[in-house]
Coordinates of C-alpha atoms in Angstrom, one line a residue:
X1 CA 63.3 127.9 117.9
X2 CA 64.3 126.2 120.9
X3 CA 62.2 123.2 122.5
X4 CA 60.2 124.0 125.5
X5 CA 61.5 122.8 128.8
X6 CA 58.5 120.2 129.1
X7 CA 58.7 119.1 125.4
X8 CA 63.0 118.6 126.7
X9 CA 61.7 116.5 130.0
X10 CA 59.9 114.6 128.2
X11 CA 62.1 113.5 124.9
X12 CA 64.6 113.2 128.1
X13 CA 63.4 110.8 130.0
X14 CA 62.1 108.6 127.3
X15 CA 65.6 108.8 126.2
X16 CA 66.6 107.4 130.1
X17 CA 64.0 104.9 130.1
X18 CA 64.7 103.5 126.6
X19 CA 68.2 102.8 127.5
X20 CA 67.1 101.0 130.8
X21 CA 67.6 97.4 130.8
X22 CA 63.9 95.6 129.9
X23 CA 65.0 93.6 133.4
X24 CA 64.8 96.6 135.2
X25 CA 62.2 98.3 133.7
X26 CA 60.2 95.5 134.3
X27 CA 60.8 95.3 137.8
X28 CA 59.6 99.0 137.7
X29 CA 56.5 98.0 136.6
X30 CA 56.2 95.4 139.1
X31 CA 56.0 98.0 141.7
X32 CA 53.2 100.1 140.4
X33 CA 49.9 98.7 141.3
X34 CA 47.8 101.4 140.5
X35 CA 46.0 100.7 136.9
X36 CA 45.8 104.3 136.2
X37 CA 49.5 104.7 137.0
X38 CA 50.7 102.0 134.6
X39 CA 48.5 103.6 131.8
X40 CA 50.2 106.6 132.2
X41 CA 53.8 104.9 132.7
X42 CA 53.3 102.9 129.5
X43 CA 52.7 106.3 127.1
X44 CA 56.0 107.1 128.3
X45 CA 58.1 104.9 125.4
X46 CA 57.1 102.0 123.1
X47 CA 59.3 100.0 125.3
X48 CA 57.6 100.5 128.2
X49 CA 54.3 100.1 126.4
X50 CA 55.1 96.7 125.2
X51 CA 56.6 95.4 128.3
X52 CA 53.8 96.8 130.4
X53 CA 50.9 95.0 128.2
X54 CA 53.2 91.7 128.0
X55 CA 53.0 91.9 131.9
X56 CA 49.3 92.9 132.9
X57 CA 47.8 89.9 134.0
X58 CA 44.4 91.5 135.3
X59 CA 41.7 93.6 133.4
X60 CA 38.2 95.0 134.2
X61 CA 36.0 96.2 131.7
X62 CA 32.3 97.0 131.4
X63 CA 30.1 100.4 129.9
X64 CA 32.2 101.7 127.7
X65 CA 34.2 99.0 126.3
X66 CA 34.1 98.9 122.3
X67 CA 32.4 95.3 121.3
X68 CA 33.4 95.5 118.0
X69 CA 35.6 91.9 116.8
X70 CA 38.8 94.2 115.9
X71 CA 38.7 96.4 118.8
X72 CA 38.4 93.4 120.8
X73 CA 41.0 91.3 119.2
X74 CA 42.7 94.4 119.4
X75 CA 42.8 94.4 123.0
X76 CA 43.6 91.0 123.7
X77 CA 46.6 91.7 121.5
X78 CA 47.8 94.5 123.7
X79 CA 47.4 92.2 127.0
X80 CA 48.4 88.7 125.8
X81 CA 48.9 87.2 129.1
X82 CA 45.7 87.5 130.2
X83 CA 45.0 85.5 133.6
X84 CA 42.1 87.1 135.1
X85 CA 39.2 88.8 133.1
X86 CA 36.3 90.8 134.9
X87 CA 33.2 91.5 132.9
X88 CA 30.9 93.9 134.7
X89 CA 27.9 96.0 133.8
X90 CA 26.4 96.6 137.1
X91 CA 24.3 100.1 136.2
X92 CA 24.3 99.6 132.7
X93 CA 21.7 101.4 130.6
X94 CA 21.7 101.5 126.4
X95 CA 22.7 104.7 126.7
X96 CA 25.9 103.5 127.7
X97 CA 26.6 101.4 124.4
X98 CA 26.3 97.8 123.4
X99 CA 27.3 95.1 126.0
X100 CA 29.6 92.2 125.3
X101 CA 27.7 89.5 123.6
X102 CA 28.2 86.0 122.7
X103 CA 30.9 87.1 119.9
X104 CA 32.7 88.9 122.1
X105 CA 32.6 86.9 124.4
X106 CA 34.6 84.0 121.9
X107 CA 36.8 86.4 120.7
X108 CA 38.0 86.8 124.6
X109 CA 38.2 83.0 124.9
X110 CA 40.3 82.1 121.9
X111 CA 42.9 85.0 122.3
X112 CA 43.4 84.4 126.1
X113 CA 45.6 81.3 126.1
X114 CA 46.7 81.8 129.6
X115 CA 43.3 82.8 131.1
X116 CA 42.2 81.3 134.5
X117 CA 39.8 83.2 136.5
X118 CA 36.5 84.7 135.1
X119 CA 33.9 86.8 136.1
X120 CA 30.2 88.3 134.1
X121 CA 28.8 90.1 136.0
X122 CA 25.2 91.9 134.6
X123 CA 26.3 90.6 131.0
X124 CA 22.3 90.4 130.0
X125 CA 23.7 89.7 126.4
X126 CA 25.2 86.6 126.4
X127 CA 23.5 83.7 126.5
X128 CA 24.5 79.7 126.6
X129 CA 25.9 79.8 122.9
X130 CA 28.0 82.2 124.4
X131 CA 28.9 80.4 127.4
X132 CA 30.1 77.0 125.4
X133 CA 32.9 79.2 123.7
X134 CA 34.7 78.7 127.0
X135 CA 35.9 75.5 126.9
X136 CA 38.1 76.9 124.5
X137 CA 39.7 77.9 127.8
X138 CA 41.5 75.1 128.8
X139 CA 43.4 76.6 131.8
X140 CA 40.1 78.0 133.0
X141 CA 40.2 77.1 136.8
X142 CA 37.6 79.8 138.7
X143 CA 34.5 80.9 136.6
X144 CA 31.9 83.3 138.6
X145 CA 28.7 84.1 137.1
X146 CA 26.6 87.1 138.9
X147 CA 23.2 88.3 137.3
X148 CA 23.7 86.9 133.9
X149 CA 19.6 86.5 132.8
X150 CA 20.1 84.5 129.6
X151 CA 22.3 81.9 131.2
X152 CA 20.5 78.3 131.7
X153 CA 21.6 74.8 132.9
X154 CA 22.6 74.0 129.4
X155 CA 25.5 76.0 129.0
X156 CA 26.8 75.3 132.3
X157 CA 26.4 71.9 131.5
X158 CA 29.1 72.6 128.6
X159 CA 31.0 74.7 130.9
X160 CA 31.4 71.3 133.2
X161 CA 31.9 69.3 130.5
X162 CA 33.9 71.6 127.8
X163 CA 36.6 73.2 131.1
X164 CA 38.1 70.2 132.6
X165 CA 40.4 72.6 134.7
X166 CA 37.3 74.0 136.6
X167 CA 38.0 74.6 140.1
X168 CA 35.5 77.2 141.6
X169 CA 32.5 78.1 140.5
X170 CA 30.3 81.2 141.9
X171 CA 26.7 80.8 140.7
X172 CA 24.5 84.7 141.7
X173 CA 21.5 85.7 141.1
X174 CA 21.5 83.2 138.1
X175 CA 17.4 83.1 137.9
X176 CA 17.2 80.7 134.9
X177 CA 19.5 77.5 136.6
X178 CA 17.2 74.6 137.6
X179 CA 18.2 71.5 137.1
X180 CA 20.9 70.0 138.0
X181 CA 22.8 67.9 135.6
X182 CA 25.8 69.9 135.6
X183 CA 26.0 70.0 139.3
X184 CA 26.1 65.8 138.8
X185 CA 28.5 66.0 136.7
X186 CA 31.2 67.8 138.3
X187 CA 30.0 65.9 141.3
X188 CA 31.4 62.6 139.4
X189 CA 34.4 64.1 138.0
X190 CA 35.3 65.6 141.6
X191 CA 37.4 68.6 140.5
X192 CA 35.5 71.5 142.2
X193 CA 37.5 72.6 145.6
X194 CA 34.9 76.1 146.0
X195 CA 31.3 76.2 144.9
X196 CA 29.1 79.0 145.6
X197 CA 25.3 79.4 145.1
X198 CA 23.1 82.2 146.2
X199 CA 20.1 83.3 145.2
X200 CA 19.0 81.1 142.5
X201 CA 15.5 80.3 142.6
X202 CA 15.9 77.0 140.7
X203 CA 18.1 75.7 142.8
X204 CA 17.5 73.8 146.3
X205 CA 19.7 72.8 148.7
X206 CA 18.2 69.3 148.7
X207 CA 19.6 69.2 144.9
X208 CA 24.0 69.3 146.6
X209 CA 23.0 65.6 147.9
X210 CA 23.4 64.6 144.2
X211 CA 26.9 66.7 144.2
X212 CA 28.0 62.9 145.5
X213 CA 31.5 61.8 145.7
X214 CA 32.6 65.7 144.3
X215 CA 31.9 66.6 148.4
X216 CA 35.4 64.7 148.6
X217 CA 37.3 67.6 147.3
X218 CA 35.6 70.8 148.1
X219 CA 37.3 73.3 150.1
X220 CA 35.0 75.7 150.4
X221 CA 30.8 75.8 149.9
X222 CA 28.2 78.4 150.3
X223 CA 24.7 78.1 149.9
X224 CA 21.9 81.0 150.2
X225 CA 18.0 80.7 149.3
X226 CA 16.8 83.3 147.4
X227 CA 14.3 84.3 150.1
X228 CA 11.4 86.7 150.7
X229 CA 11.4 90.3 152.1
X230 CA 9.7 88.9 155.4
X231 CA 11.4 85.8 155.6
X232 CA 13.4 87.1 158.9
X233 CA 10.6 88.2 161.0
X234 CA 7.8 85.7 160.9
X235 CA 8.2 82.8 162.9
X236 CA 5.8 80.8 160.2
X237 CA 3.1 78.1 161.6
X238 CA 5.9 75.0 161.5
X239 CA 6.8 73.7 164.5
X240 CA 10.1 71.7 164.6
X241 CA 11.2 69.4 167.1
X242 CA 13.5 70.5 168.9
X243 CA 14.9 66.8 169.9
X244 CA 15.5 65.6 166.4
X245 CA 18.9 64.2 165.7
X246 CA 19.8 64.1 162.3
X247 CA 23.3 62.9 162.6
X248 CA 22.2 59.3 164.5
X249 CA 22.3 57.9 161.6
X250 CA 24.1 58.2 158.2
X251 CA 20.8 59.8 156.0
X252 CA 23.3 60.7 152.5
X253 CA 26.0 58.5 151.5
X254 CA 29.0 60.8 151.4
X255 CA 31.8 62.2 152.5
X256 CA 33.4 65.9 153.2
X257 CA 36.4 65.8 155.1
X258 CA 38.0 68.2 153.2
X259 CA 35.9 71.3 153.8
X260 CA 37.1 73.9 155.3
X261 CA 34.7 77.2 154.9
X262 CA 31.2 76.7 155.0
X263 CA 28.4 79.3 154.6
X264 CA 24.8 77.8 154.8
X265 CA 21.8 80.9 154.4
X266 CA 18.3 81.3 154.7
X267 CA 17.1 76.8 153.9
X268 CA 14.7 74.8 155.8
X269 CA 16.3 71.5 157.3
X270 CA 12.8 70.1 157.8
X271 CA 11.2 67.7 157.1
X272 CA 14.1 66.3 155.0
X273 CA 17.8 66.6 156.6
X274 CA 19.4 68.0 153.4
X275 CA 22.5 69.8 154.2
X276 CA 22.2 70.0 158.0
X277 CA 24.0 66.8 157.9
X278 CA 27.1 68.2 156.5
X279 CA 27.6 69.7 160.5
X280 CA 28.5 66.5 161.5
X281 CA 30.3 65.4 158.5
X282 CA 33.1 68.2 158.2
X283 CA 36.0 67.2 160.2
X284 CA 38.6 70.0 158.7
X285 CA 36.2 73.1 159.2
X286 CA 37.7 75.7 160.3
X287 CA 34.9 78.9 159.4
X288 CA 30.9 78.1 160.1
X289 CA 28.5 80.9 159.3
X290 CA 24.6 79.8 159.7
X291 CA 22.5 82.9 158.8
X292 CA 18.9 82.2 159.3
X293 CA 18.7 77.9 158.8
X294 CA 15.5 76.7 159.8
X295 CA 14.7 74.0 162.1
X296 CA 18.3 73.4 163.5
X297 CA 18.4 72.5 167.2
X298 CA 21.2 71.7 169.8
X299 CA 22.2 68.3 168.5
X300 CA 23.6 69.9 165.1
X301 CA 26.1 72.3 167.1
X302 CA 27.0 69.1 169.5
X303 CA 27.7 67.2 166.3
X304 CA 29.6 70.0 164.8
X305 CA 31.5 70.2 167.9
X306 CA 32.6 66.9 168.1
X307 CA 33.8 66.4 164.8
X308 CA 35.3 70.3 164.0
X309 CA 37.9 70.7 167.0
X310 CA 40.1 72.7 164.3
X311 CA 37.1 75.7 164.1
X312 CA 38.3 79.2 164.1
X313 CA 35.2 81.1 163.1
X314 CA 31.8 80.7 163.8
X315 CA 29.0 83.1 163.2
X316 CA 25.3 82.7 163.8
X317 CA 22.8 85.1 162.5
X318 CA 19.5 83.2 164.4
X319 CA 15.8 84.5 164.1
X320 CA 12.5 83.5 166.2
X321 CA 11.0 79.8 165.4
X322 CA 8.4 77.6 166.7
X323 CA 10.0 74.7 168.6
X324 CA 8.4 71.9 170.9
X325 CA 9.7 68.5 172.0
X326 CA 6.1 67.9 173.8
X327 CA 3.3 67.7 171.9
X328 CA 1.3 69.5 175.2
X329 CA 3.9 72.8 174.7
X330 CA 5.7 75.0 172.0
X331 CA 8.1 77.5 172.6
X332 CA 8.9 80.8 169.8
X333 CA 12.6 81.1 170.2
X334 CA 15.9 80.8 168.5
X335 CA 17.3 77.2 167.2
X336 CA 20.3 76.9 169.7
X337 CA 20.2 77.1 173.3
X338 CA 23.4 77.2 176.5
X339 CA 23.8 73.2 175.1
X340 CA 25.2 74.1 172.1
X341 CA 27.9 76.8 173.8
X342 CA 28.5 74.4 176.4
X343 CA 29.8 71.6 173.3
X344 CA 31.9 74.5 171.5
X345 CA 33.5 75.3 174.8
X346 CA 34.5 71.5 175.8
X347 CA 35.5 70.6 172.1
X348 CA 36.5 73.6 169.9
X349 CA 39.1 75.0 171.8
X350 CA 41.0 76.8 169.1
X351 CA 37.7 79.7 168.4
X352 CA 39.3 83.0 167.6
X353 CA 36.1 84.5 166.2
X354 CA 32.2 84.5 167.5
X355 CA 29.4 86.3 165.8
X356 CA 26.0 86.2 167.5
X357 CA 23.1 87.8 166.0
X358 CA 19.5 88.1 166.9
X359 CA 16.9 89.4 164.4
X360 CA 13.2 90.2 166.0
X361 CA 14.0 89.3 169.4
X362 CA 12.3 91.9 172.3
X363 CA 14.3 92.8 174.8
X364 CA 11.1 92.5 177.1
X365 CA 11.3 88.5 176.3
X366 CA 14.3 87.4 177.3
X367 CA 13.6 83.5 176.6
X368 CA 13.0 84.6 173.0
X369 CA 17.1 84.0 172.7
X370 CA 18.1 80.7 173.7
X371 CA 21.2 82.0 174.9
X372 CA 22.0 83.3 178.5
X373 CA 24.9 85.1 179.5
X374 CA 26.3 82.6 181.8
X375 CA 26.7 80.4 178.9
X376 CA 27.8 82.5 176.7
X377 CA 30.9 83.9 179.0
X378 CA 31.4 79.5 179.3
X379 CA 32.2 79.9 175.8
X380 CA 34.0 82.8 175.3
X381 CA 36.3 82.2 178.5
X382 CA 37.5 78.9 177.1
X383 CA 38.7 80.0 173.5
X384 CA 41.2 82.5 172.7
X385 CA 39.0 84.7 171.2
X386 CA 40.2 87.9 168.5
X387 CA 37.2 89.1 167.0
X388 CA 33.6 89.2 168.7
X389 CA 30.7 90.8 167.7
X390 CA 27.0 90.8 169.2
X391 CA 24.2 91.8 167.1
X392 CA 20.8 92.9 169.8
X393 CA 22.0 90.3 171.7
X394 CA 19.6 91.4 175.0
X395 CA 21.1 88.7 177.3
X396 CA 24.6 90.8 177.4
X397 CA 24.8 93.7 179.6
X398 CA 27.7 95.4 181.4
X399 CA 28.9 92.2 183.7
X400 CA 29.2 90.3 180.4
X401 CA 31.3 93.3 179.8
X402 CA 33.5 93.0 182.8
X403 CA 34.1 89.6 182.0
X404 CA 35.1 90.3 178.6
X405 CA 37.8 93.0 180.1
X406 CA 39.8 89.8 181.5
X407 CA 40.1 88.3 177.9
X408 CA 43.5 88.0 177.2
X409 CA 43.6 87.7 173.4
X410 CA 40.3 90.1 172.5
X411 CA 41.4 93.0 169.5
X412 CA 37.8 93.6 168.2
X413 CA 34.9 94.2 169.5
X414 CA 31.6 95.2 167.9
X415 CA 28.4 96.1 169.7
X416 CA 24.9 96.2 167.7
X417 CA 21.7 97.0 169.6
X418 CA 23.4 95.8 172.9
X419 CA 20.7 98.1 174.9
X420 CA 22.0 96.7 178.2
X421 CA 25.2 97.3 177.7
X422 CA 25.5 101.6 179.8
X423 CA 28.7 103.4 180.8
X424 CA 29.8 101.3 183.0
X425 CA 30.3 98.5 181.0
X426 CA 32.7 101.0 178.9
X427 CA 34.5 101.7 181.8
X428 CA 35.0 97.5 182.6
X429 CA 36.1 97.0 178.8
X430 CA 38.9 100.3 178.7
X431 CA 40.9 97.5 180.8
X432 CA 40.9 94.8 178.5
X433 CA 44.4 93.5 177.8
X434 CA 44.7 93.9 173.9
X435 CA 41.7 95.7 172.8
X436 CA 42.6 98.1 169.5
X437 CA 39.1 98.1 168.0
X438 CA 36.1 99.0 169.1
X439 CA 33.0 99.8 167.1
X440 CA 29.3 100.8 168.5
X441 CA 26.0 100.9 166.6
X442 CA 22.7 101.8 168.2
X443 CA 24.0 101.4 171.5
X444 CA 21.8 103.9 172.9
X445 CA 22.6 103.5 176.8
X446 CA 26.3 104.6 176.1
X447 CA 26.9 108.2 176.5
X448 CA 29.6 110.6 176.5
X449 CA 31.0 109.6 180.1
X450 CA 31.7 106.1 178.9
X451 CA 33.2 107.3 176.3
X452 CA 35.8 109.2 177.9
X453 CA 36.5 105.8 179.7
X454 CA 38.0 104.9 176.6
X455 CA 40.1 108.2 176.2
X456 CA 42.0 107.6 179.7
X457 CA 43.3 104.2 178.6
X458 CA 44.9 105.1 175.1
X459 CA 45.0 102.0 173.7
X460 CA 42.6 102.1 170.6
X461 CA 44.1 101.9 167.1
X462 CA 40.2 102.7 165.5
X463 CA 36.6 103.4 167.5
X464 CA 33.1 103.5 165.2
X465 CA 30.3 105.2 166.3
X466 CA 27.0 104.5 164.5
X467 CA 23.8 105.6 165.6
X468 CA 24.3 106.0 169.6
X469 CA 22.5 108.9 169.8
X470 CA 24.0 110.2 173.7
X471 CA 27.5 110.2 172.2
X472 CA 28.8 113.1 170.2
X473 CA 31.7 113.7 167.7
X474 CA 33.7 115.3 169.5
X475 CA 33.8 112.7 172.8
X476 CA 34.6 109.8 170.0
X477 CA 37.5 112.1 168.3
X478 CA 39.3 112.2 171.7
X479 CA 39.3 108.3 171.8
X480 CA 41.4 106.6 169.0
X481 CA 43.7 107.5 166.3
X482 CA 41.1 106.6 163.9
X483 CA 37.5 107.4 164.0
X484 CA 34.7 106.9 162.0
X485 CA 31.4 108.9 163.1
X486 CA 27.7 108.8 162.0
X487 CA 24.9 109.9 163.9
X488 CA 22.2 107.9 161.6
X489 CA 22.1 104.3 160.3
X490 CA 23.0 103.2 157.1
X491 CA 21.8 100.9 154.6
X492 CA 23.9 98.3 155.8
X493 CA 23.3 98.4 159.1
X494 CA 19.2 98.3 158.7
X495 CA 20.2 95.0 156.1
X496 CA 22.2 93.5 159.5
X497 CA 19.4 94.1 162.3
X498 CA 16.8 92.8 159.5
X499 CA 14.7 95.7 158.7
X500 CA 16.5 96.6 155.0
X501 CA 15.3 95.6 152.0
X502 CA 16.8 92.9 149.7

């Protein structure tokens, strides 16, 4: 009986590939990317099998992997060049099987010589037994630890002590972290070069004062409060002084010329200074994002300013506080005001990115946003801005728009709630020089006929349309060669104006 002609393909091309040379077949492999597609390449011979596993680098398991010790060490035998390990049971349920626990967890650690980067994410199993079996990972430089309920102080304590090569650390939704003895520690042995915190209720951003001479090093720090689901909107009853000056004096003894990215989210800078005095300490920053600080005021941005001439990116997501610098009068506004824009626009002359956003702001209160067009377009006109996005920012309407058209170096523009903004402000910005992408949410004063503005130019590479109710599909398909088109919000955008949940 003869062979069938797939049965013939197939003996004849593992015949072709097992006579490849393994230098060439592992080049191959370097090309393919896709996991699915090296699975499938790797059934093809046992050369190709073995060459493949001797090359991944990279896995990502979660429901479904088999937790037993042999099908585990089995694995690790297959891949044995481990470098990066992701963990993740987002969505698990028992239905889906047993997680990872503490013993697998070990049996990961002491088969993956080479292993450097980390991640558990959901792993409600392990606990800190679990997490001292790292420091069998010497190599271990980036650990990040998302939702991971049975994880304390103490075994990140061993994690600091135990993984000497520890670089980065990303701490998530970690609710049973409080104190900070591990944060001390690495802060003495001054390894860390990116540290991320968010969302962990036991942790305050007081507590990075004791990360000490470790501030030396680090590259890149984020901080976020876990907050409440009204945090946003209400004002509260404090009233901060809008004429404090926290960097006239050295408050913290320390030093952190090295950062370069710093994300600070949803703290309270008053009474105590904390980390708004890292603003006038960071004289390599090149990326600022304040979402929601409380009780900044001009004087932070002027000392950012004058020690950050290298920023690139800044973005400001600002809400409405109580500010006075007369005990006789209190204004309900947000922190900054046309001071701080005037300081970026004299001293950080290198700005390629701005993001302004304003959460529960009325457009029938103007001085609710301490901003005003006129300084705004100071800013804006004196950096070579790339990207620039405007969250309800009512003080922008379609002259700001004009003089946005004359901005030599502007590719991206997004609109959000920009009610002022109407067609002819679409018809100002079809002119601008090197515009490609354009997006509009809840612009509800553009229609159709400023759409078709866009059309006559030809010049963008992608156009979003989100919830601008008096343009239609088929006016925004006309406009760009790519086109994304929704006539209702979604999740993410209620999350950005500030009325999602959390």
């Amino acid at each position: 009986m003869s062979s069938s002609p797939g049965r013939f393909c197939s003996k004849k091309l593992n015949c072709s590939m097992e006579d490849l040379p393994e230098a060439l077949l592992t080049e191959i492999l370097n090309r393919i990317t896709t996991t699915s597609d090296l699975n499938s390449l790797s059934l093809v011979s046992k050369q190709l099998y073995r060459i493949e596993g001797n090359q991944r680098d990279a896995i990502r398991v979660g429901s479904g992997l088999c937790t037993a010790t042999k099908a585990l060490t089995s694995l690790c035998g297959r891949f044995p060049n481990l470098r990066k390990v992701e963990i993740d049971y987002s969505g698990w349920i028992p239905g889906h099987g047993k997680q990872l626990d503490n013993k697998g967890l070990s049996v990961f650690s002491s088969h993956c010589s080479s292993l450097i980067d980390l991640t558990l994410s959901f792993c409600s199993h392990i606990d800190d037994s679990g997490l001292g079996c790292l420091v069998n990972c010497k190599k271990l430089v980036s650990l990040r630890l998302n939702s991971t309920p049975q994880i304390t102080s103490i075994g990140l304590f061993s994690v600091a002590v135990g993984c000497t090569s520890l670089s980065a650390l990303h701490l998530i939704d970690c609710e049973e972290i409080d104190n900070v003895e591990w944060l001390e520690y690495l802060g003495r042995d001054g390894s860390l070069e990116e540290l991320v915190v968010k969302n962990c209720k036991g942790i305050n951003h007081h507590d990075f004062i004791k990360f000490g001479s470790g501030w030396m090093k680090l590259q890149k720090f984020e901080f976020e409060r876990k907050r409440g689901r009204y945090d946003l909107l209400d004002p509260g009853n404090v009233v901060y002084d809008s004429s404090y000056d926290a960097h006239n004096m050295d408050i913290y003894d320390f030093c952190c010329e090295s950062l370069k990215d710093l994300r600070l989210a949803h703290i309270e800078t008053w009474p105590e200074a904390g980390l708004r005095v890292l603003l006038g300490k960071c004289k390599a920053l090149e990326k600022l994002c304040l979402q929601y600080v409380r009780a900044l005021n001009d004087n932070d941005i002027i000392a950012l300013s004058r020690s950050c001439s290298n920023l690139k990116r800044i973005s400001l997501w600002l809400n409405l506080q109580r500010y006075s610098s007369d005990v006789n009068y209190c204004e309900t506004r947000t922190s900054f005001t046309d001071k701080s824009l005037y300081a970026l626009a004299l001293n950080c002359r290198m700005l390629q990115m701005i993001d302004l956003s304003f959460t529960g702001c009325d457009a029938d209160w103007p001085s609710e946003i301490g901003f005003t067009q006129e300084g705004f377009l100071v800013l804006i006109q004196s950096c070579p801005i790339r990207v620039l996005v405007l969250n309800n920012a009512n003080f922008f309407d379609d002259e700001g728009m004009k003089a946005l058209s004359s901005l030599p170096h502007l590719e991206t523009l997004e609109l959000i709630l920009c009610h002022a903004v109407t067609d002819a402000g679409m018809r100002f910005i079809a002119h601008t020089p090197c515009l490609s992408n354009l997006t509009l949410r809840m612009c509800h004063n553009v229609t159709d006929v400023g759409v078709a503005e866009l059309e006559d130019a030809q010049k963008l590479e992608s156009l979003v349309i989100e919830s601008c109710g008096e343009v239609s599909l088929q006016a925004a398909q006309r406009v760009a060669k790519s086109v994304q088109y929704s006539s209702e919000c979604s999740n993410a955008l209620m999350k950005k104006i500030g009325l999602g949940g959390y």
